[in-house]
CSV table of C-alpha atoms and ligand atoms in Angstrom, one decimal:
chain,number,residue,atom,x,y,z
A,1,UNK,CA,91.2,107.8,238.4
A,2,UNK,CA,94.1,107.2,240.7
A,3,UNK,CA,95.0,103.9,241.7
A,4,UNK,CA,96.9,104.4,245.4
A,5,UNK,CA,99.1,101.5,246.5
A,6,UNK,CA,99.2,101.4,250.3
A,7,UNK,CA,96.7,104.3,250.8
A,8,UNK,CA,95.7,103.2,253.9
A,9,UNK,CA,98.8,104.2,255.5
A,10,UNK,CA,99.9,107.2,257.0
A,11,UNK,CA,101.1,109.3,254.0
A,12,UNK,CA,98.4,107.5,251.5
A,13,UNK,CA,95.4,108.5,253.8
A,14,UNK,CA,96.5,112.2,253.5
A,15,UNK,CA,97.0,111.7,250.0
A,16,UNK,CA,93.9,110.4,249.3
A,17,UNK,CA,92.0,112.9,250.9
A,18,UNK,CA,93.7,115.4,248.6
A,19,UNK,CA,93.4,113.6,245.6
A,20,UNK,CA,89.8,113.5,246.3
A,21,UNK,CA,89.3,117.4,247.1
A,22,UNK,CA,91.0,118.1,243.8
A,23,UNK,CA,88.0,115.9,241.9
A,24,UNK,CA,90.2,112.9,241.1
A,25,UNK,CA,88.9,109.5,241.8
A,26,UNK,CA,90.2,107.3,243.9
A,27,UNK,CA,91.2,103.4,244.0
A,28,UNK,CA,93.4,102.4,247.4
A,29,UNK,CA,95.4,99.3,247.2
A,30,UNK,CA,96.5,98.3,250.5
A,31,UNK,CA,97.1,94.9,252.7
A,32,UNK,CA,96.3,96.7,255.3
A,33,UNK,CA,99.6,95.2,257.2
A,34,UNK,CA,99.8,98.3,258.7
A,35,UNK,CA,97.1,100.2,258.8
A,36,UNK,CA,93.9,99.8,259.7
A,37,UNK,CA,90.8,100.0,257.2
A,38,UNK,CA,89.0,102.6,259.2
A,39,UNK,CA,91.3,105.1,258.3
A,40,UNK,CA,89.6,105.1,254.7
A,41,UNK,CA,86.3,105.4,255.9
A,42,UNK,CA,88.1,108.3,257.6
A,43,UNK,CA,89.4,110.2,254.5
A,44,UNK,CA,86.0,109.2,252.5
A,45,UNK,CA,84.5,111.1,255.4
A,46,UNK,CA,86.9,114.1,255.4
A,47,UNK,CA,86.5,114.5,251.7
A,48,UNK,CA,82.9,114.1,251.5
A,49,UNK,CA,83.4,111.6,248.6
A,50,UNK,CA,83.9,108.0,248.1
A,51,UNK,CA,86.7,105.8,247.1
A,52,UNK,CA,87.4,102.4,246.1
A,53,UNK,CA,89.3,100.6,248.4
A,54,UNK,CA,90.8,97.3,247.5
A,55,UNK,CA,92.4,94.7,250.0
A,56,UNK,CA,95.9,93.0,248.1
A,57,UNK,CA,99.0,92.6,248.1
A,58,UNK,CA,101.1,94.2,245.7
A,59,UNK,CA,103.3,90.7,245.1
A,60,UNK,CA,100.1,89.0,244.0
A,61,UNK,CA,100.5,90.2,240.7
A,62,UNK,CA,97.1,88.7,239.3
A,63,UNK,CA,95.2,90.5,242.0
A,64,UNK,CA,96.9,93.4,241.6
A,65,UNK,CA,96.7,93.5,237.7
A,66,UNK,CA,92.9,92.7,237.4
A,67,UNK,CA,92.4,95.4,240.4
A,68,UNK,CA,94.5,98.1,238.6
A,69,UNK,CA,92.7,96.9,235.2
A,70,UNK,CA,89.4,97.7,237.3
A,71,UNK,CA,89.5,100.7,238.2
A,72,UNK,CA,90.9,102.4,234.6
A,73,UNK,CA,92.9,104.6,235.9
A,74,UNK,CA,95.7,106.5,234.4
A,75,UNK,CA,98.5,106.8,236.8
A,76,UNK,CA,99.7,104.9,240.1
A,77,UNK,CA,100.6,106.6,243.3
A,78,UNK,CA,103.0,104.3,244.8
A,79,UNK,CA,103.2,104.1,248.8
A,80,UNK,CA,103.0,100.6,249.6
A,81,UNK,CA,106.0,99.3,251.5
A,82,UNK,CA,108.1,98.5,254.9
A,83,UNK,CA,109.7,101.0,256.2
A,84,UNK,CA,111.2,100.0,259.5
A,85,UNK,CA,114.7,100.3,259.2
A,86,UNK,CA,115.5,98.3,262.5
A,87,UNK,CA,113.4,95.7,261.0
A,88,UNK,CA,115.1,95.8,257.5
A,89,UNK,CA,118.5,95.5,259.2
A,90,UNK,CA,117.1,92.3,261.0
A,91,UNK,CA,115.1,90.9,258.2
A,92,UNK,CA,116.5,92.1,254.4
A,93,UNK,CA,114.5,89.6,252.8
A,94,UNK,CA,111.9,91.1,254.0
A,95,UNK,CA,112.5,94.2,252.8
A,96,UNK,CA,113.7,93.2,249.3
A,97,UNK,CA,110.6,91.2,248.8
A,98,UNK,CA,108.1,93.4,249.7
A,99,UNK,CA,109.7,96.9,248.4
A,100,UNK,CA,111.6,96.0,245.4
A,101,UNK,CA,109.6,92.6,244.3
A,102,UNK,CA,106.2,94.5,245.1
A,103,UNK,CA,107.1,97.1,243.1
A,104,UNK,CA,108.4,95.1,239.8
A,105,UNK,CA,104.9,93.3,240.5
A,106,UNK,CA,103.6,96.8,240.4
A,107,UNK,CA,105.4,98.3,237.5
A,108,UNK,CA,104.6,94.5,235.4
A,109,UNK,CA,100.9,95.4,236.3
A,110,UNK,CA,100.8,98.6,234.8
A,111,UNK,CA,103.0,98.0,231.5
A,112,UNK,CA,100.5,95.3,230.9
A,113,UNK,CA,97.4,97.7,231.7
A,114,UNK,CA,99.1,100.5,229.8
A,115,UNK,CA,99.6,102.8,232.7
A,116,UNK,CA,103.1,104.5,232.1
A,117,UNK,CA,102.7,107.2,235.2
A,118,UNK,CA,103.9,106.7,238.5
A,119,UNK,CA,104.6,108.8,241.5
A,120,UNK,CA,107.3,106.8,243.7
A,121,UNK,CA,107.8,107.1,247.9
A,122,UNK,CA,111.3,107.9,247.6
A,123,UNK,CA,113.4,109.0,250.9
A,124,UNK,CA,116.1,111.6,251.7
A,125,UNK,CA,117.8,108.3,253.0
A,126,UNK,CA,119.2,107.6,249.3
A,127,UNK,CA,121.5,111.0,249.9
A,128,UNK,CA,123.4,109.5,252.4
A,129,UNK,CA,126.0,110.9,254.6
A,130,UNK,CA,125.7,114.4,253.6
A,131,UNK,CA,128.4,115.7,251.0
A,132,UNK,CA,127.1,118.8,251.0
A,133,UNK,CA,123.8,120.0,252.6
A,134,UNK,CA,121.1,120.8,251.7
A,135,UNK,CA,120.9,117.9,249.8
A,136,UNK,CA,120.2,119.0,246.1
A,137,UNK,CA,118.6,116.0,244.2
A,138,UNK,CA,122.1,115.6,242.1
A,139,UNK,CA,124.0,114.6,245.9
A,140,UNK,CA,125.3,111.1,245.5
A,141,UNK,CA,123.3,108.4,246.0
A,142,UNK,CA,124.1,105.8,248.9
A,143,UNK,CA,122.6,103.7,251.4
A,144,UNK,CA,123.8,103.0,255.1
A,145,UNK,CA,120.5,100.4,255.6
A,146,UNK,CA,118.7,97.5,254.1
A,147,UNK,CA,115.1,100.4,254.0
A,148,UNK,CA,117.5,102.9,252.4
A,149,UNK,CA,118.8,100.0,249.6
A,150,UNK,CA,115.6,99.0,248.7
A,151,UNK,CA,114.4,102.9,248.0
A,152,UNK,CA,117.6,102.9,246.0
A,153,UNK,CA,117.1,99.9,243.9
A,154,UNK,CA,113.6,101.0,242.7
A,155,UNK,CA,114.9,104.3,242.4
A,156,UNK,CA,117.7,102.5,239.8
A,157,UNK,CA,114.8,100.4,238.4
A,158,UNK,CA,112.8,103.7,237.7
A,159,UNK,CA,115.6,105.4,236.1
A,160,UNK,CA,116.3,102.1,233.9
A,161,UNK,CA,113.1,101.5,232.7
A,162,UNK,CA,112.0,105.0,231.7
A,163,UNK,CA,115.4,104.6,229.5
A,164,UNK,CA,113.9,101.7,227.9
A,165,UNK,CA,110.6,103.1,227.2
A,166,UNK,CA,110.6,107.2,226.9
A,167,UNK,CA,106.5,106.7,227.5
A,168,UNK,CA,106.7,106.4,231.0
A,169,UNK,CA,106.4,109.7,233.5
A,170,UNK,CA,107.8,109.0,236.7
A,171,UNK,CA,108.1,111.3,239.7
A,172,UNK,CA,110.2,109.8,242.4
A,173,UNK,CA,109.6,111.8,245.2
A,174,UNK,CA,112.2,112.4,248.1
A,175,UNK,CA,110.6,112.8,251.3
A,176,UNK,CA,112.4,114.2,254.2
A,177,UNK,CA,110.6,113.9,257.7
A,178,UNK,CA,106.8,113.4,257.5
A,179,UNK,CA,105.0,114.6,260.6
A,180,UNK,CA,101.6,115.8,261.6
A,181,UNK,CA,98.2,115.0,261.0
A,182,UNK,CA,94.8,116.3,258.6
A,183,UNK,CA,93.7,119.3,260.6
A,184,UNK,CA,89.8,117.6,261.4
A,185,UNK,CA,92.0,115.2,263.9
A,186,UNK,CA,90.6,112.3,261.9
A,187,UNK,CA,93.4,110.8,260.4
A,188,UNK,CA,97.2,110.4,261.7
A,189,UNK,CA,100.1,108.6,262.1
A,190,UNK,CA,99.0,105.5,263.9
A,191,UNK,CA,102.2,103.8,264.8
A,192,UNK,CA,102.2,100.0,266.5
A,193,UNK,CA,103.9,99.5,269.2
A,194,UNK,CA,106.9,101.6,270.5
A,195,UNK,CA,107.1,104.6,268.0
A,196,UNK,CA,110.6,104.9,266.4
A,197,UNK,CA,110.7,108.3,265.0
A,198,UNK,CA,110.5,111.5,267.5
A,199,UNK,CA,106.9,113.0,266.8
A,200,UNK,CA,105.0,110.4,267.3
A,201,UNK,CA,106.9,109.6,270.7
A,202,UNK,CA,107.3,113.1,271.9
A,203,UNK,CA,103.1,113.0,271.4
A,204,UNK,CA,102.8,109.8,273.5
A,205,UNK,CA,105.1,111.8,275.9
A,206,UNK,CA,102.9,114.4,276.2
A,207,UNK,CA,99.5,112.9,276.7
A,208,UNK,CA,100.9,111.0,279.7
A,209,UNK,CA,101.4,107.6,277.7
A,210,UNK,CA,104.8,107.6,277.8
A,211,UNK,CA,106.7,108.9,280.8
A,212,UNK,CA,109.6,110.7,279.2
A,213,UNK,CA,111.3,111.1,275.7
A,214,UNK,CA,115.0,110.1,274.9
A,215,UNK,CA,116.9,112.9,273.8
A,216,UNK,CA,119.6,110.4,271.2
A,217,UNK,CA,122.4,112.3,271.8
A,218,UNK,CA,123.5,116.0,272.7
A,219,UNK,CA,126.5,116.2,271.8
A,220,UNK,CA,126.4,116.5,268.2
A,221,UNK,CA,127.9,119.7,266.1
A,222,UNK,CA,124.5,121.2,266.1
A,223,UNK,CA,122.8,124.7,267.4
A,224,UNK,CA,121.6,123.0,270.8
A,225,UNK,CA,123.5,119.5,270.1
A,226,UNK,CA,120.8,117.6,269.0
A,227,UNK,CA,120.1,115.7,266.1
A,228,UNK,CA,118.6,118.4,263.0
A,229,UNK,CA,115.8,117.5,260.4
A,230,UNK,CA,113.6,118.6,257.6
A,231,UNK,CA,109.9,117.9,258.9
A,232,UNK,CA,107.1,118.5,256.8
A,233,UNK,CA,103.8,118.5,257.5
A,234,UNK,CA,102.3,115.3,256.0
A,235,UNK,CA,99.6,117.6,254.6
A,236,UNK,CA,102.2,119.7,252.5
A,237,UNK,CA,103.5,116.2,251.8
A,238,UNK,CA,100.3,115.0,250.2
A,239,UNK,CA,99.6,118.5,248.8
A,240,UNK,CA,103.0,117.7,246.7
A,241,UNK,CA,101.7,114.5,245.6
A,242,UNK,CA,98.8,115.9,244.0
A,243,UNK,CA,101.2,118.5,242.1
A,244,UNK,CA,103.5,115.8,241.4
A,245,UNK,CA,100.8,114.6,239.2
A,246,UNK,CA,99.6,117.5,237.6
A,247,UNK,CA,103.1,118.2,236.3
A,248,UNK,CA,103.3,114.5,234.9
A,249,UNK,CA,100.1,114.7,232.8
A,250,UNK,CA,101.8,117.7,230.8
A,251,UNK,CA,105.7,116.5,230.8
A,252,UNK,CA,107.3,113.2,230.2
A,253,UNK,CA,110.4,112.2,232.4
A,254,UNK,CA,111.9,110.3,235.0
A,255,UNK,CA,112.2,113.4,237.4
A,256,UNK,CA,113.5,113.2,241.5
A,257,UNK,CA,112.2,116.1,243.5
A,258,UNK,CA,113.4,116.4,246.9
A,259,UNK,CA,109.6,117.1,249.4
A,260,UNK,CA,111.0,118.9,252.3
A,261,UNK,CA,110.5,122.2,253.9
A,262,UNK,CA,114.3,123.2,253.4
A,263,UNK,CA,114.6,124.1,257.4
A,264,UNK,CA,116.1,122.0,259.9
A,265,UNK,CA,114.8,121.6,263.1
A,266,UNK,CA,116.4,120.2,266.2
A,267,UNK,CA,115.1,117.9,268.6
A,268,UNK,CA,114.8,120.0,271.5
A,269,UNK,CA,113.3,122.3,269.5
A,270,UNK,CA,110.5,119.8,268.6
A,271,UNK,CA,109.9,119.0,272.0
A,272,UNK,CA,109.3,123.0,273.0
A,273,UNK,CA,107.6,123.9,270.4
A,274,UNK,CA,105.3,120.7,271.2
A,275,UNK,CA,104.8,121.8,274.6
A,276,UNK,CA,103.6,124.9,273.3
A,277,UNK,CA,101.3,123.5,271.1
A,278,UNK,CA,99.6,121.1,273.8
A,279,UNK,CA,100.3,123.2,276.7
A,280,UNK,CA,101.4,119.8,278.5
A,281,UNK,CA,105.4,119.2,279.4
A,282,UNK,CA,107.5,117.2,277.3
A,283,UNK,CA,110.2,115.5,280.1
A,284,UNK,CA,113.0,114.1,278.1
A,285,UNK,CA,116.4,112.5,279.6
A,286,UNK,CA,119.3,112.8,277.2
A,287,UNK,CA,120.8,109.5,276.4
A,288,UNK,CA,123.8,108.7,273.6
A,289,UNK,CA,123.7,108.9,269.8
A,290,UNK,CA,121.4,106.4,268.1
A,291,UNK,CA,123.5,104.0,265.9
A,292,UNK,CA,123.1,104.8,262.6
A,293,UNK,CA,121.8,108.5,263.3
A,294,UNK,CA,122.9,111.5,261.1
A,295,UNK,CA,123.7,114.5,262.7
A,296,UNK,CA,122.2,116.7,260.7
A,297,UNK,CA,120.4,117.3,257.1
A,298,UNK,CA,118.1,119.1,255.1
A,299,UNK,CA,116.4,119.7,251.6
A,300,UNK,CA,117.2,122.1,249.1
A,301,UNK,CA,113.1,122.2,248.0
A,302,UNK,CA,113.3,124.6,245.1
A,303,UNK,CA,112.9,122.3,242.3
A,304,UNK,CA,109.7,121.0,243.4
A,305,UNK,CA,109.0,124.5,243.7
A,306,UNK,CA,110.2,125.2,240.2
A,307,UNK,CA,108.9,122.0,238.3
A,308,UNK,CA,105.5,121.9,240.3
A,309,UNK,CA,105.3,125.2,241.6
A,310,UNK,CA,104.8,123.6,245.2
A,311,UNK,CA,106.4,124.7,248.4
A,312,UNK,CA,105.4,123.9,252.1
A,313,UNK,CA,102.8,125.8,254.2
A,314,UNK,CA,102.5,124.4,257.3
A,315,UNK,CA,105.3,125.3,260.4
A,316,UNK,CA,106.5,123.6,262.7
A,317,UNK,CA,103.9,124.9,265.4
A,318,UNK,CA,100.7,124.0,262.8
A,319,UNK,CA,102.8,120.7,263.0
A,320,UNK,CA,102.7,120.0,266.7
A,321,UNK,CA,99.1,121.2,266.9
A,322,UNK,CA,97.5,119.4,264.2
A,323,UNK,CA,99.6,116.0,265.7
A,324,UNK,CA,98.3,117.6,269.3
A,325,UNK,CA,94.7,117.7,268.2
A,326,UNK,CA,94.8,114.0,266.1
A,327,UNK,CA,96.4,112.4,269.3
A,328,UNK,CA,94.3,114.1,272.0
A,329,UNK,CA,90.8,112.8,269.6
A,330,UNK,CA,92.7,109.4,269.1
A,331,UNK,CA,94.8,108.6,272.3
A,332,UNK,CA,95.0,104.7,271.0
A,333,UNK,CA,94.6,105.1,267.4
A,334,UNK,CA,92.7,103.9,265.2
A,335,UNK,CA,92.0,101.0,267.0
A,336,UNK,CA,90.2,102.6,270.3
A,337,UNK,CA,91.6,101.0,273.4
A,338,UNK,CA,94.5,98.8,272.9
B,1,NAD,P1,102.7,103.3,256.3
B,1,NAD,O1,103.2,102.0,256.8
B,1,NAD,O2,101.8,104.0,257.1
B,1,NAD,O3,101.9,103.0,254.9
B,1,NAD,C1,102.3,102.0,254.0
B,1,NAD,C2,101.1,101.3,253.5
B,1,NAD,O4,101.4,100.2,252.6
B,1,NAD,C3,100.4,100.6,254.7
B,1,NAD,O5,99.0,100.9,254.6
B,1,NAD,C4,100.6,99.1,254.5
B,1,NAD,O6,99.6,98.3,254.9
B,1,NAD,C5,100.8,99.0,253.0
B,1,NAD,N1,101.6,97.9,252.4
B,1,NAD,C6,102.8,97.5,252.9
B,1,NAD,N2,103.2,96.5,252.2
B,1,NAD,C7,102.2,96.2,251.3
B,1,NAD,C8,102.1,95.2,250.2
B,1,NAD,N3,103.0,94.3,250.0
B,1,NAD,N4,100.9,95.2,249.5
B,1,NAD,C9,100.0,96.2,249.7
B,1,NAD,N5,100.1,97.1,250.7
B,1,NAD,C10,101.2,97.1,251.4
B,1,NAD,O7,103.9,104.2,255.8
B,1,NAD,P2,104.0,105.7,255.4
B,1,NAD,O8,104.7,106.5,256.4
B,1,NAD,O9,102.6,106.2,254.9
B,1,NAD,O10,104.9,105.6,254.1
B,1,NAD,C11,104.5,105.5,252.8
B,1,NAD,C12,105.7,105.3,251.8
B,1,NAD,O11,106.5,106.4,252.0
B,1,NAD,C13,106.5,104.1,252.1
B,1,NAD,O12,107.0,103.5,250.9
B,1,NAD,C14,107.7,104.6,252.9
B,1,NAD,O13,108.8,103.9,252.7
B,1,NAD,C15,107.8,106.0,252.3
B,1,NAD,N6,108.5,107.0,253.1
B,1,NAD,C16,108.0,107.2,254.4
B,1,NAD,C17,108.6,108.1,255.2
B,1,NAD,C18,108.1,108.4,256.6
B,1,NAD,O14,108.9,108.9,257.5
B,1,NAD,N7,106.9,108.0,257.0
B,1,NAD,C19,109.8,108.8,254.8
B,1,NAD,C20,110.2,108.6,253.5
B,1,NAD,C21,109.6,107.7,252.7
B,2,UDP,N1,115.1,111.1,268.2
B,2,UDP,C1,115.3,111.2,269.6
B,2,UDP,N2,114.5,110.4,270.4
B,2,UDP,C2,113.5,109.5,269.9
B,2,UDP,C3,113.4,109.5,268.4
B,2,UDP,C4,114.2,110.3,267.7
B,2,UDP,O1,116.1,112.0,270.1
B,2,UDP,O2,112.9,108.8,270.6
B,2,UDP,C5,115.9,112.0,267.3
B,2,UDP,C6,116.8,111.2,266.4
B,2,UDP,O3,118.1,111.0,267.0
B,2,UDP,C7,116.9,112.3,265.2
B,2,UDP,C8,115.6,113.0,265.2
B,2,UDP,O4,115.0,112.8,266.5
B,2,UDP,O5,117.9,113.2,265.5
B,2,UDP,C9,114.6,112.4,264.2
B,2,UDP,O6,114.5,111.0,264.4
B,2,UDP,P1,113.4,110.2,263.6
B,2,UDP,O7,113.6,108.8,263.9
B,2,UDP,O8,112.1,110.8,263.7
B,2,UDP,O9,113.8,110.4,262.0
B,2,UDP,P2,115.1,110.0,261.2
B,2,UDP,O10,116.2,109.8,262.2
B,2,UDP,O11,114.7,108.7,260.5
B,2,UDP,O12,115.4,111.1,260.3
C-alpha cells in the first residue's frame, strides 16, 4: 500500500494510475484545494482498480496520522503542496505553512506510524541560476523565490533527518517541466484560472480559448531566442515515481535524482510542434522577459537512469498530442462548463 499525499493533483493522478497498474494499492490524501475529486474516479477508471481516497489536510496532523495509520502502508509518495510561485512571492506564509509545516506534519505522522520511505516532489528550481548546465544533482543549491525556498527547506529537512535516523529511504525527486496528459484523454493538467506555465496556455491558445500566446522574451542567448526547458511528459514523470520506489524497497539513502528528459526545448519550438500535433495555429505576440525567468536549463537524467534504470519515452510531439487529445475531450476541465 501507498499512501499518496495530494494525489488528486496533476502529477499525483498520473502517479496513481501507475502505481495502480504495477499492482500496488493505493490510498490518496488530498484537500482537494486544487483539484477536483473527479479526477480519482478518473484514474480508478483508467486503471480498472480502486483506490482509497481520503479528503485532509496534511497540517491536521491527527487526521493525517490516523489516515496514514489506516491504510498500512509502507511508504509515502509526497505531492501535496502550493506551487504558484507568483503567489508564494505575494503570500510566503502561505507557502511556508503549507509546504514545509505540511510536510514536518507529514514526516511526524509517519515516524509515529513507522513508515521510514518517502518519495519527495522536489524541483529543478533548487539549482538555481545555472553554474553549469545540465544541472547534475551535485550543482549548488539556491533559491531565487519563496516556492523554490520552501522545496529547499524540506529538501534540507530530508537530508537532516535521514542523518539522524539511517532507517529512513528517501528519494527526493527533481522535476524539470511536467507537461502532457494520460494517453485515454481522461486525466490532465486542469489549471484555474489564467494558466502560468506555457503548455497549458499554448493548449488554451489552440482550441480558440485564448486568442494568442505571449512569447516572454526573444531576445535571450538561445537557438531561436526564446526561453529553453526540460519537459517531460507527466507520464514518464509518474513512470519514475513508481521506479523511485522500487529502488527504495532494496537500498537505504537519502538520494536526489534529477526527472527530466535531458533535452531542451524552446518556446517556439513548443508552439510548432503543438500546431502540428492539433493541426490548429498557435498565434503568439512576442512580449519582454518574464521577471524572474531563466534563460535556459536542463537535466543531466543519467542517474535516475543508473540508480533506477528509468529514462524518458515520450517526445515532445507524444507531448503536444496527448495534451491535444486531454484538452480537446475536456475544453473546461474537470469541471465541465465554467
Ligand atoms: P497540483 O496542485 O496539481 O497537485 C497538488 C495537490 O496537493 C493538489 O491536489 C492539492 O489539492 C493538494 N494539496 C495542496 N496542499 C495540500 C494540503 N495542505 N493538504 C492536502 N493536500 C494538499 O500540483 P502538481 O503539478 O501535481 O505538483 C505536485 C507536486 O510536485 C507539488 O509539490 C509541486 O510543488 C511539485 N512540482 C510540480 C512541478 C510542476 O511543474 N507541476 C514542478 C516541480 C515540482
Ligand atoms: N513562457 C512564455 N509564455 C507563457 C508562459 C511561459 O513564453 O505564457 C515561457 C517562459 O518564459 C519560459 C518557458 O515558456 O521560457 C516555460 O515557462 P513555464 O512557466 O512553463 O515554466 P518555468 O518557467 O517555470 O520553467
Amino acid at each position: 500500500m501507498i499512501f499518496v499525499t495530494g494525489g488528486a493533483g496533476y502529477i499525483g493522478s498520473h502517479t496513481c494510475v501507475e502505481l495502480l497498474m504495477a499492482g500496488h494499492d493505493v490510498t490518496v490524501y488530498d484537500n482537494f484545494s486544487n483539484s477536483q475529486w473527479e479526477a480519482t474516479e478518473r484514474v480508478q477508471r483508467i486503471a480498472g482498480r480502486t483506490m482509497a481516497v481520503v479528503r485532509g489536510d496534511i497540517r491536521d496532523g491527527a487526521a493525517l496520522q490516523a489516515a496514514l495509520h489506516a491504510s498500512g502502508a509502507k511508504a509515502v509518495v509526497h505531492f501535496a503542496g502550493l506551487k504558484a510561485v507568483g503567489e508564494s512571492e505575494a503570500e510566503p506564509l502561505k507557502y511556508y505553512d503549507n509546504n514545509v509545516l505540511g510536510t514536518v506534519r507529514l514526516l511526524e505522522a509517519m515516524a509515529a506510524c513507522g513508515v521510514k520511505t518517502l518519495v519527495f516532489s522536489s524541483s529543478a528550481t533548487v539549482y538555481g541560476v545555472p553554474e553549469v548546465l545540465p544541472y547534475r544533482e551535485d550543482h549548488r543549491l539556491s533559491a531565487t523565490n519563496t516556492y523554490g525556498m520552501t522545496k529547499l527547506v524540506v529538501e534540507n529537512m530530508l537530508r537532516d533527518l535521514h542523518r539522524s535516523d539511517a532507517d529512513w529511504r528517501i528519494g527526493i525527486l527533481r522535476y524539470f517541466n511536467p507537461v502532457g496528459a494520460h494517453s485515454s484523454g481522461l486525466i490532465g493538467e486542469d489549471p484555474q484560472g489564467t494558466p502560468n506555465n506555457l503548455m497549458p496556455y499554448v493548449a488554451q491558445v489552440a482550441v480558440g480559448r485564448r486568442e494568442f500566446l505571449n512569447v516572454w522574451g526573444n531576445d535571450y542567448p538561445t537557438p531561436d531566442g526564446t526561453g529553453v526547458r526540460d519537459y517531460i511528459h507527466v507520464v514518464d514523470l509518474a513512470l519514475g515515481h513508481v521506479k523511485a520506489l522500487d529502488y527504495l524497497g532494496a537500498n537505504t539513502g537519502c538520494v536526489s535524482v534529477n526527472l527530466g528528459a535531458g533535452v531542451g526545448h524552446s518556446v517556439l519550438d513548443m508552439v510548432r510542434s503543438f500546431e502540428a500535433a492539433s493541426g490548429r495555429p498557435v498565434p503568439f505576440k512576442v512580449g519582454p522577459r518574464r521577471a524572474g525567468d531563466l534563460d535556459a536549463y536542463w537535466a543531466d537524467a543519467s542517474l535516475a537512469q543508473a540508480l533506477f534504470g528509468w529514462r524518458v519515452e515520450r517526445g515532445l510531439d507524444v507531448m503536444c498530442e496527448d495534451t491535444w487529445r486531454w484538452q480537446n475531450m475536456n475544453p473546461n476541465g474537470y469541471k465541465g462548463e465554467k
